[in-house]
Amino acid sequence: MSHNHKKCIKTSLEFAHKVSQDKAMRLTPQRLQVLKILLDDHKALGAYEILERLRDMNLASQTTPQPPTVYRALDFLLEMGLVHKVESQNSYYACMIERSADGVHIAQAFICESCGAVEEKTAEASVKKLYEKAATFGFEVNQVIMECRGFCANCQKQNEFFYE
Amino acid sequence: MSHNHKKCIKTSLEFAHKVSQDKAMRLTPQRLQVLKILLDDHKALGAYEILERLRDMNLASQTTPQPPTVYRALDFLLEMGLVHKVESQNSYYACMIERSADGVHIAQAFICESCGAVEEKTAEASVKKLYEKAATFGFEVNQVIMECRGFCANCQKQNEFFYE
DNA sequence: ATTGGTATGTTATAATATAACAAAAAGAGG
DNA sequence: CCTCTTTTTGTTATATTATAACATACCAAT
Ligand SMILES: [Zn+2]
Ligand SMILES: [Zn+2]
Ligand SMILES: [Zn+2]
Ligand SMILES: [Zn+2]
């Protein structure tokens, strides 16, 4: 997945500010810091990895960030739809799809088990089928979790020799 | 979800024995005990809930089961496709769909957030769409996780007054 | 019987997440 | 600006989920 990641970050941050304003929610410096850590690249990080980076970034400060700090920031960012959780590995990544006004949406994550990269895609088709299935037995859907684990195109190339 | 649960358990156990034989894997008493605990009803249990029940069942024995005992049994049952994990709540439930020879399959779990019941369905349509999406960017799928959280038909009925 | 693989028992600890409460900061209204 | 209320942050402790490591027991095949 090669792209202009600087621009990618810029767009995401602009959207984050916008959606926070719209919802009258406060994207405080701490929350922003966590978001930036996750935007750093397209990988999912565990809460304690985020904590480490947060500490690295705040060596000058008098206080050392603690776990609740990270989890609170994540709660906020998840709520705003700016970050998603990879349930199958208890890790978190910054949303990377173009969104309309509202930040909240169903994410479909493709997680590479070799390099750890996460590709997020919209999932209208699969989700539609899933809703149809739910309807067949009267299930009312609140939340959909779709995760796909495997190998990204890059890692397949790099490991071609395995298949010879 | 009303059905003949006695028969439901019987069928599942028979299948478990069969698939273990076929794969030359050993469905030992401990593993069987954990499976039976999960078959008890169509809910997902956490590993430590399973542990408690296991302890209750083995009060007579000299030894008290420990966490690794549960996790090892779960690893086995997951591997055999006899049990699935609900990634979004770190819990486990016994597979409840009719399966062909091989026990391993993609499960689609509908989890009621009110009563905790899990309905498992086959998900061919959604999964097909998901594979198609993966193909568009060369992603090689190893594992698919599909979980749907919401309210089952029963709980909707019982809470109708909420919507008045 | 010996051996090599598999399963279990046991202890300790790692990794993930939250409770609870105090202090500080921010926003709303006068 | 001052006060009140709500939200956010700091801090300590602890709950919850999962695995490492190593010893022992079991089982099956030579
Ligand atoms: Zn990018
Ligand atoms: Zn997203
Ligand atoms: Zn049943
Ligand atoms: Zn199943």
Tab-separated table of C-alpha atoms (C1' of nucleotides) and ligand atoms in Angstrom:
chain	number	residue	atom	x	y	z
A	1	MET	CA	0.000	0.000	0.000
A	2	SER	CA	1.999	2.956	-1.235
A	3	HIS	CA	0.548	6.410	-1.033
A	4	ASN	CA	1.256	9.929	0.121
A	5	HIS	CA	1.081	9.283	3.806
A	6	LYS	CA	1.784	12.880	4.807
A	7	LYS	CA	-1.342	13.909	2.983
A	8	CYS	CA	-3.163	10.915	4.439
A	9	ILE	CA	-2.346	12.119	7.950
A	10	LYS	CA	-3.245	15.707	7.146
A	11	THR	CA	-6.646	14.743	5.807
A	12	SER	CA	-7.380	12.555	8.805
A	13	LEU	CA	-6.419	15.260	11.267
A	14	GLU	CA	-8.537	17.829	9.489
A	15	PHE	CA	-11.464	15.459	9.558
A	16	ALA	CA	-10.890	14.731	13.237
A	17	HIS	CA	-11.003	18.416	14.090
A	18	LYS	CA	-14.062	18.956	11.952
A	19	VAL	CA	-16.067	16.052	13.354
A	20	SER	CA	-15.158	17.051	16.905
A	21	GLN	CA	-16.407	20.558	16.295
A	22	ASP	CA	-19.594	19.323	14.697
A	23	LYS	CA	-20.374	17.094	17.632
A	24	ALA	CA	-19.217	19.636	20.175
A	25	MET	CA	-16.740	17.128	21.543
A	26	ARG	CA	-13.296	18.180	22.654
A	27	LEU	CA	-10.316	16.860	20.798
A	28	THR	CA	-7.932	17.718	23.631
A	29	PRO	CA	-4.132	17.692	23.271
A	30	GLN	CA	-3.891	14.246	24.860
A	31	ARG	CA	-6.512	12.747	22.612
A	32	LEU	CA	-4.892	14.368	19.636
A	33	GLN	CA	-1.548	12.961	20.676
A	34	VAL	CA	-2.929	9.432	20.776
A	35	LEU	CA	-4.592	9.910	17.421
A	36	LYS	CA	-1.307	11.126	15.946
A	37	ILE	CA	0.523	8.115	17.334
A	38	LEU	CA	-1.954	5.849	15.572
A	39	LEU	CA	-1.817	7.892	12.392
A	40	ASP	CA	1.929	7.413	12.297
A	41	ASP	CA	1.458	4.397	10.131
A	42	HIS	CA	-1.193	1.956	9.031
A	43	LYS	CA	-0.667	-0.535	11.772
A	44	ALA	CA	-2.710	-1.429	14.792
A	45	LEU	CA	-1.067	-0.785	18.149
A	46	GLY	CA	-1.853	-2.259	21.527
A	47	ALA	CA	-2.838	0.116	24.317
A	48	TYR	CA	0.473	-0.407	26.076
A	49	GLU	CA	2.452	0.247	22.920
A	50	ILE	CA	0.578	3.511	22.628
A	51	LEU	CA	1.375	4.182	26.267
A	52	GLU	CA	5.094	3.709	25.638
A	53	ARG	CA	5.075	6.140	22.753
A	54	LEU	CA	3.066	8.601	24.761
A	55	ARG	CA	5.698	8.398	27.472
A	56	ASP	CA	8.487	8.894	24.974
A	57	MET	CA	6.753	12.004	23.713
A	58	ASN	CA	6.234	13.401	27.206
A	59	LEU	CA	9.589	12.854	28.850
A	60	ALA	CA	9.806	16.572	29.552
A	61	SER	CA	6.481	16.704	31.371
A	62	GLN	CA	6.321	16.321	35.136
A	63	THR	CA	3.894	13.426	34.946
A	64	THR	CA	4.227	9.996	33.359
A	65	PRO	CA	1.127	8.869	31.470
A	66	GLN	CA	-0.671	5.872	32.953
A	67	PRO	CA	-2.911	3.203	31.353
A	68	PRO	CA	-6.194	5.026	32.051
A	69	THR	CA	-4.914	7.957	30.063
A	70	VAL	CA	-4.567	5.803	26.986
A	71	TYR	CA	-7.846	3.962	27.448
A	72	ARG	CA	-9.721	7.209	27.970
A	73	ALA	CA	-8.289	8.715	24.830
A	74	LEU	CA	-9.096	5.528	22.934
A	75	ASP	CA	-12.663	5.512	24.265
A	76	PHE	CA	-13.107	9.007	22.961
A	77	LEU	CA	-11.570	8.305	19.575
A	78	LEU	CA	-13.544	5.085	19.168
A	79	GLU	CA	-16.739	6.891	20.081
A	80	MET	CA	-16.003	9.530	17.463
A	81	GLY	CA	-15.296	6.878	14.857
A	82	LEU	CA	-11.769	8.162	14.397
A	83	VAL	CA	-10.173	4.960	15.593
A	84	HIS	CA	-11.196	1.305	15.374
A	85	LYS	CA	-10.356	-1.660	17.516
A	86	VAL	CA	-9.085	-4.903	16.069
A	87	GLU	CA	-11.015	-7.230	18.342
A	88	SER	CA	-9.050	-10.278	17.322
A	89	GLN	CA	-5.826	-8.812	18.656
A	90	ASN	CA	-6.819	-6.129	21.144
A	91	SER	CA	-5.214	-3.375	19.179
A	92	TYR	CA	-6.265	-0.069	17.718
A	93	TYR	CA	-5.736	1.757	14.453
A	94	ALA	CA	-6.666	5.136	13.055
A	95	CYS	CA	-9.543	5.122	10.623
A	96	MET	CA	-8.257	5.489	7.115
A	97	ILE	CA	-11.262	5.696	4.873
A	98	GLU	CA	-12.861	8.791	3.413
A	99	ARG	CA	-15.935	9.566	5.432
A	100	SER	CA	-18.931	11.753	5.135
A	101	ALA	CA	-20.036	14.190	7.803
A	102	ASP	CA	-20.548	11.674	10.581
A	103	GLY	CA	-17.440	9.855	11.667
A	104	VAL	CA	-19.169	6.654	12.739
A	105	HIS	CA	-19.289	3.795	10.273
A	106	ILE	CA	-18.793	0.085	9.894
A	107	ALA	CA	-15.190	-0.773	9.323
A	108	GLN	CA	-13.893	-3.814	7.573
A	109	ALA	CA	-10.272	-4.442	8.470
A	110	PHE	CA	-7.871	-6.580	6.489
A	111	ILE	CA	-4.963	-7.381	8.767
A	112	CYS	CA	-1.711	-8.716	7.376
A	113	GLU	CA	-0.352	-11.393	9.669
A	114	SER	CA	3.121	-10.939	8.261
A	115	CYS	CA	3.758	-7.189	8.362
A	116	GLY	CA	0.921	-6.120	10.648
A	117	ALA	CA	-0.460	-3.563	8.233
A	118	VAL	CA	-4.162	-2.880	8.362
A	119	GLU	CA	-6.161	-2.024	5.264
A	120	GLU	CA	-9.569	-0.626	5.994
A	121	LYS	CA	-12.281	-0.887	3.396
A	122	THR	CA	-15.905	-0.030	3.195
A	123	ALA	CA	-17.989	-3.154	3.391
A	124	GLU	CA	-21.394	-2.262	2.001
A	125	ALA	CA	-21.892	-5.503	0.141
A	126	SER	CA	-20.945	-7.873	2.958
A	127	VAL	CA	-22.775	-5.791	5.514
A	128	LYS	CA	-25.897	-5.749	3.392
A	129	LYS	CA	-25.843	-9.541	3.223
A	130	LEU	CA	-25.306	-9.705	6.927
A	131	TYR	CA	-28.268	-7.458	7.636
A	132	GLU	CA	-30.380	-9.605	5.337
A	133	LYS	CA	-29.357	-12.680	7.288
A	134	ALA	CA	-30.163	-10.966	10.575
A	135	ALA	CA	-33.592	-10.023	9.255
A	136	THR	CA	-34.425	-13.670	8.544
A	137	PHE	CA	-34.617	-14.383	12.259
A	138	GLY	CA	-35.625	-11.000	13.582
A	139	PHE	CA	-32.263	-9.969	14.954
A	140	GLU	CA	-31.819	-6.241	15.511
A	141	VAL	CA	-28.276	-5.216	14.624
A	142	ASN	CA	-26.413	-2.705	16.772
A	143	GLN	CA	-22.838	-3.305	15.788
A	144	VAL	CA	-21.002	-5.281	13.150
A	145	ILE	CA	-17.473	-6.574	13.531
A	146	MET	CA	-15.726	-7.738	10.387
A	147	GLU	CA	-12.105	-8.643	10.429
A	148	CYS	CA	-10.141	-10.487	7.865
A	149	ARG	CA	-6.737	-11.905	8.650
A	150	GLY	CA	-4.265	-13.025	6.015
A	151	PHE	CA	-1.444	-11.724	3.863
A	152	CYS	CA	-1.301	-8.416	2.025
A	153	ALA	CA	-0.182	-8.292	-1.584
A	154	ASN	CA	3.280	-7.027	-0.636
A	155	CYS	CA	4.055	-9.795	1.784
A	156	GLN	CA	2.866	-12.392	-0.698
A	157	LYS	CA	5.376	-11.099	-3.218
A	158	GLN	CA	8.193	-11.043	-0.726
A	159	ASN	CA	7.489	-14.608	0.278
A	160	GLU	CA	7.009	-16.039	-3.170
A	161	PHE	CA	9.914	-18.424	-2.680
A	162	PHE	CA	7.922	-20.184	0.017
A	163	TYR	CA	5.525	-21.406	-2.619
A	164	GLU	CA	8.038	-22.728	-5.137
B	1	MET	CA	-34.645	-19.716	19.897
B	2	SER	CA	-36.690	-22.641	21.061
B	3	HIS	CA	-35.661	-26.124	20.085
B	4	ASN	CA	-34.995	-29.582	21.432
B	5	HIS	CA	-31.774	-28.792	23.211
B	6	LYS	CA	-31.213	-32.331	24.464
B	7	LYS	CA	-31.086	-33.503	20.893
B	8	CYS	CA	-28.980	-30.482	19.975
B	9	ILE	CA	-26.365	-31.516	22.553
B	10	LYS	CA	-26.495	-35.156	21.525
B	11	THR	CA	-25.881	-34.335	17.878
B	12	SER	CA	-22.999	-32.016	18.736
B	13	LEU	CA	-21.318	-34.578	20.941
B	14	GLU	CA	-21.652	-37.270	18.332
B	15	PHE	CA	-20.125	-34.975	15.767
B	16	ALA	CA	-17.310	-34.067	18.159
B	17	HIS	CA	-16.418	-37.716	18.653
B	18	LYS	CA	-16.618	-38.397	14.961
B	19	VAL	CA	-14.453	-35.481	13.868
B	20	SER	CA	-11.873	-36.296	16.547
B	21	GLN	CA	-11.647	-39.852	15.303
B	22	ASP	CA	-11.357	-38.750	11.705
B	23	LYS	CA	-8.510	-36.409	12.491
B	24	ALA	CA	-6.884	-38.818	14.906
B	25	MET	CA	-7.094	-36.223	17.637
B	26	ARG	CA	-7.920	-37.150	21.177
B	27	LEU	CA	-11.111	-35.857	22.691
B	28	THR	CA	-9.914	-36.516	26.240
B	29	PRO	CA	-12.215	-36.420	29.273
B	30	GLN	CA	-11.081	-32.918	30.176
B	31	ARG	CA	-11.654	-31.568	26.699
B	32	LEU	CA	-14.997	-33.275	26.600
B	33	GLN	CA	-15.895	-31.763	29.939
B	34	VAL	CA	-15.195	-28.254	28.674
B	35	LEU	CA	-17.174	-28.926	25.527
B	36	LYS	CA	-20.107	-30.125	27.597
B	37	ILE	CA	-19.984	-27.018	29.752
B	38	LEU	CA	-20.237	-24.886	26.637
B	39	LEU	CA	-22.964	-27.053	25.160
B	40	ASP	CA	-25.013	-26.510	28.281
B	41	ASP	CA	-26.706	-23.609	26.625
B	42	HIS	CA	-26.329	-21.275	23.688
B	43	LYS	CA	-24.321	-18.645	25.472
B	44	ALA	CA	-20.723	-17.667	25.301
B	45	LEU	CA	-18.701	-18.136	28.481
B	46	GLY	CA	-15.446	-16.530	29.523
B	47	ALA	CA	-12.488	-18.803	30.235
B	48	TYR	CA	-12.730	-18.138	33.950
B	49	GLU	CA	-16.446	-18.887	34.012
B	50	ILE	CA	-15.627	-22.199	32.387
B	51	LEU	CA	-12.933	-22.701	34.989
B	52	GLU	CA	-15.428	-22.175	37.811
B	53	ARG	CA	-17.810	-24.732	36.385
B	54	LEU	CA	-14.985	-27.137	35.813
B	55	ARG	CA	-14.050	-26.761	39.464
B	56	ASP	CA	-17.628	-27.304	40.564
B	57	MET	CA	-17.701	-30.503	38.542
B	58	ASN	CA	-14.423	-31.767	39.975
B	59	LEU	CA	-14.793	-31.095	43.678
B	60	ALA	CA	-14.207	-34.765	44.362
B	61	SER	CA	-10.935	-34.893	42.479
B	62	GLN	CA	-7.647	-34.339	44.298
B	63	THR	CA	-6.622	-31.511	42.003
B	64	THR	CA	-8.238	-28.142	41.345
B	65	PRO	CA	-8.239	-27.156	37.674
B	66	GLN	CA	-6.116	-24.128	36.799
B	67	PRO	CA	-6.366	-21.594	33.945
B	68	PRO	CA	-4.002	-23.431	31.584
B	69	THR	CA	-6.295	-26.437	31.772
B	70	VAL	CA	-9.152	-24.399	30.371
B	71	TYR	CA	-7.095	-22.619	27.749
B	72	ARG	CA	-5.576	-25.873	26.552
B	73	ALA	CA	-8.953	-27.487	26.194
B	74	LEU	CA	-10.235	-24.398	24.383
B	75	ASP	CA	-7.232	-24.392	22.049
B	76	PHE	CA	-8.022	-27.961	21.127
B	77	LEU	CA	-11.732	-27.371	20.635
B	78	LEU	CA	-11.124	-24.210	18.614
B	79	GLU	CA	-8.646	-26.042	16.440
B	80	MET	CA	-11.182	-28.771	15.826
B	81	GLY	CA	-13.830	-26.220	14.948
B	82	LEU	CA	-16.039	-27.462	17.774
B	83	VAL	CA	-15.937	-24.161	19.616
B	84	HIS	CA	-15.698	-20.552	18.482
B	85	LYS	CA	-14.390	-17.473	20.202
B	86	VAL	CA	-16.366	-14.273	20.395
B	87	GLU	CA	-13.488	-11.902	19.828
B	88	SER	CA	-15.460	-8.855	20.850
B	89	GLN	CA	-15.986	-10.200	24.358
B	90	ASN	CA	-13.261	-12.780	24.928
B	91	SER	CA	-15.699	-15.577	25.373
B	92	TYR	CA	-16.328	-18.964	23.860
B	93	TYR	CA	-19.328	-20.925	22.672
B	94	ALA	CA	-19.930	-24.386	21.284
B	95	CYS	CA	-20.498	-24.537	17.558
B	96	MET	CA	-24.159	-25.020	16.825
B	97	ILE	CA	-24.482	-25.395	13.099
B	98	GLU	CA	-24.814	-28.574	11.111
B	99	ARG	CA	-21.462	-29.332	9.574
B	100	SER	CA	-20.066	-31.556	6.924
B	101	ALA	CA	-17.140	-33.905	7.479
B	102	ASP	CA	-14.560	-31.291	8.410
B	103	GLY	CA	-15.341	-29.376	11.580
B	104	VAL	CA	-13.609	-26.162	10.537
B	105	HIS	CA	-15.713	-23.441	9.002
B	106	ILE	CA	-16.404	-19.725	9.067
B	107	ALA	CA	-18.823	-18.834	11.796
B	108	GLN	CA	-21.043	-15.836	11.888
B	109	ALA	CA	-22.179	-15.083	15.419
B	110	PHE	CA	-25.192	-12.983	16.331
B	111	ILE	CA	-24.796	-12.010	19.961
B	112	CYS	CA	-27.727	-10.666	21.934
B	113	GLU	CA	-26.548	-7.866	24.186
B	114	SER	CA	-29.575	-8.305	26.409
B	115	CYS	CA	-29.734	-12.040	27.163
B	116	GLY	CA	-26.270	-13.062	26.000
B	117	ALA	CA	-27.541	-15.747	23.664
B	118	VAL	CA	-25.456	-16.518	20.619
B	119	GLU	CA	-27.022	-17.543	17.341
B	120	GLU	CA	-24.574	-18.992	14.886
B	121	LYS	CA	-25.372	-18.878	11.208
B	122	THR	CA	-23.604	-19.817	8.046
B	123	ALA	CA	-22.479	-16.735	6.217
B	124	GLU	CA	-21.834	-17.752	2.654
B	125	ALA	CA	-23.247	-14.588	1.115
B	126	SER	CA	-21.386	-12.095	3.315
B	127	VAL	CA	-18.210	-14.111	3.171
B	128	LYS	CA	-18.362	-14.317	-0.590
B	129	LYS	CA	-18.608	-10.533	-0.781
B	130	LEU	CA	-15.737	-10.214	1.615
B	131	TYR	CA	-13.521	-12.506	-0.458
B	132	GLU	CA	-14.417	-10.499	-3.535
B	133	LYS	CA	-13.361	-7.327	-1.768
B	134	ALA	CA	-10.119	-8.938	-0.661
B	135	ALA	CA	-9.421	-10.011	-4.238
B	136	THR	CA	-9.678	-6.420	-5.474
B	137	PHE	CA	-6.418	-5.564	-3.725
B	138	GLY	CA	-4.673	-8.911	-3.746
B	139	PHE	CA	-5.269	-9.806	-0.120
B	140	GLU	CA	-4.933	-13.496	0.718
B	141	VAL	CA	-7.532	-14.471	3.307
B	142	ASN	CA	-6.625	-16.852	6.113
B	143	GLN	CA	-9.354	-16.191	8.619
B	144	VAL	CA	-12.603	-14.291	8.708
B	145	ILE	CA	-14.175	-12.900	11.851
B	146	MET	CA	-17.790	-11.823	11.631
B	147	GLU	CA	-19.674	-10.842	14.711
B	148	CYS	CA	-22.932	-9.069	14.953
B	149	ARG	CA	-24.086	-7.526	18.200
B	150	GLY	CA	-27.642	-6.469	18.894
B	151	PHE	CA	-30.932	-7.795	20.206
B	152	CYS	CA	-32.478	-11.168	19.506
B	153	ALA	CA	-36.148	-11.434	18.573
B	154	ASN	CA	-37.122	-12.590	22.053
B	155	CYS	CA	-35.529	-9.700	23.871
B	156	GLN	CA	-37.084	-7.224	21.443
B	157	LYS	CA	-40.521	-8.581	22.293
B	158	GLN	CA	-39.893	-8.452	26.012
B	159	ASN	CA	-38.770	-4.857	25.793
B	160	GLU	CA	-41.461	-3.589	23.513
B	161	PHE	CA	-42.680	-1.130	26.140
B	162	PHE	CA	-39.384	0.712	25.786
B	163	TYR	CA	-40.354	1.757	22.295
B	164	GLU	CA	-43.812	3.075	23.021
C	1	DA	C1'	10.998	-52.315	28.589
C	2	DT	C1'	12.386	-48.209	25.971
C	3	DT	C1'	11.377	-44.413	23.640
C	4	DG	C1'	9.153	-40.367	21.647
C	5	DG	C1'	5.268	-37.868	21.359
C	6	DT	C1'	1.179	-35.949	23.615
C	7	DA	C1'	-1.432	-34.408	27.568
C	8	DT	C1'	-1.739	-32.749	32.263
C	9	DG	C1'	-0.369	-30.527	36.752
C	10	DT	C1'	1.636	-26.606	38.876
C	11	DT	C1'	3.557	-22.165	39.750
C	12	DA	C1'	4.356	-17.877	38.366
C	13	DT	C1'	3.700	-14.000	35.571
C	14	DA	C1'	2.511	-11.368	31.311
C	15	DA	C1'	-0.830	-8.579	28.861
C	16	DT	C1'	-5.098	-6.182	28.685
C	17	DA	C1'	-8.466	-3.280	30.949
C	18	DT	C1'	-11.131	-0.891	34.590
C	19	DA	C1'	-12.614	0.980	39.400
C	20	DA	C1'	-12.441	4.613	42.403
C	21	DC	C1'	-11.482	8.943	43.989
C	22	DA	C1'	-9.064	13.371	44.111
C	23	DA	C1'	-7.567	17.449	41.627
C	24	DA	C1'	-7.642	20.507	37.790
C	25	DA	C1'	-9.508	22.686	33.790
C	26	DA	C1'	-13.138	24.209	30.865
C	27	DG	C1'	-17.734	25.932	29.785
C	28	DA	C1'	-22.196	28.286	31.092
C	29	DG	C1'	-24.691	31.887	33.185
C	30	DG	C1'	-25.124	35.697	36.072
D	1	DC	C1'	-14.988	38.472	36.941
D	2	DC	C1'	-17.175	34.975	40.036
D	3	DT	C1'	-19.631	30.737	40.934
D	4	DC	C1'	-21.532	26.617	39.650
D	5	DT	C1'	-21.508	22.432	37.021
D	6	DT	C1'	-19.517	19.292	33.919
D	7	DT	C1'	-15.713	17.329	31.830
D	8	DT	C1'	-11.143	15.993	31.768
D	9	DT	C1'	-6.972	14.519	33.895
D	10	DG	C1'	-3.880	12.413	37.575
D	11	DT	C1'	-3.064	8.641	40.564
D	12	DT	C1'	-3.269	4.311	42.879
D	13	DA	C1'	-4.832	0.036	43.035
D	14	DT	C1'	-6.806	-3.969	41.137
D	15	DA	C1'	-9.637	-6.843	37.972
D	16	DT	C1'	-9.636	-9.720	33.895
D	17	DT	C1'	-7.697	-12.431	30.258
D	18	DA	C1'	-3.959	-15.292	28.724
D	19	DT	C1'	0.603	-17.567	28.502
D	20	DA	C1'	5.518	-19.170	29.876
D	21	DA	C1'	8.065	-22.609	31.813
D	22	DC	C1'	9.007	-26.830	33.598
D	23	DA	C1'	7.933	-31.196	35.826
D	24	DT	C1'	5.170	-35.288	35.621
D	25	DA	C1'	2.130	-38.615	33.755
D	26	DC	C1'	0.229	-41.029	29.981
D	27	DC	C1'	0.073	-43.515	25.619
D	28	DA	C1'	1.378	-45.822	21.671
D	29	DA	C1'	4.805	-48.152	18.843
D	30	DT	C1'	8.933	-50.487	18.348
E	1	ZN	ZN	-1.471	6.631	4.840
E	2	ZN	ZN	-12.941	3.695	9.637
E	3	ZN	ZN	-29.640	-26.124	21.489
E	4	ZN	ZN	-19.588	-23.228	14.091
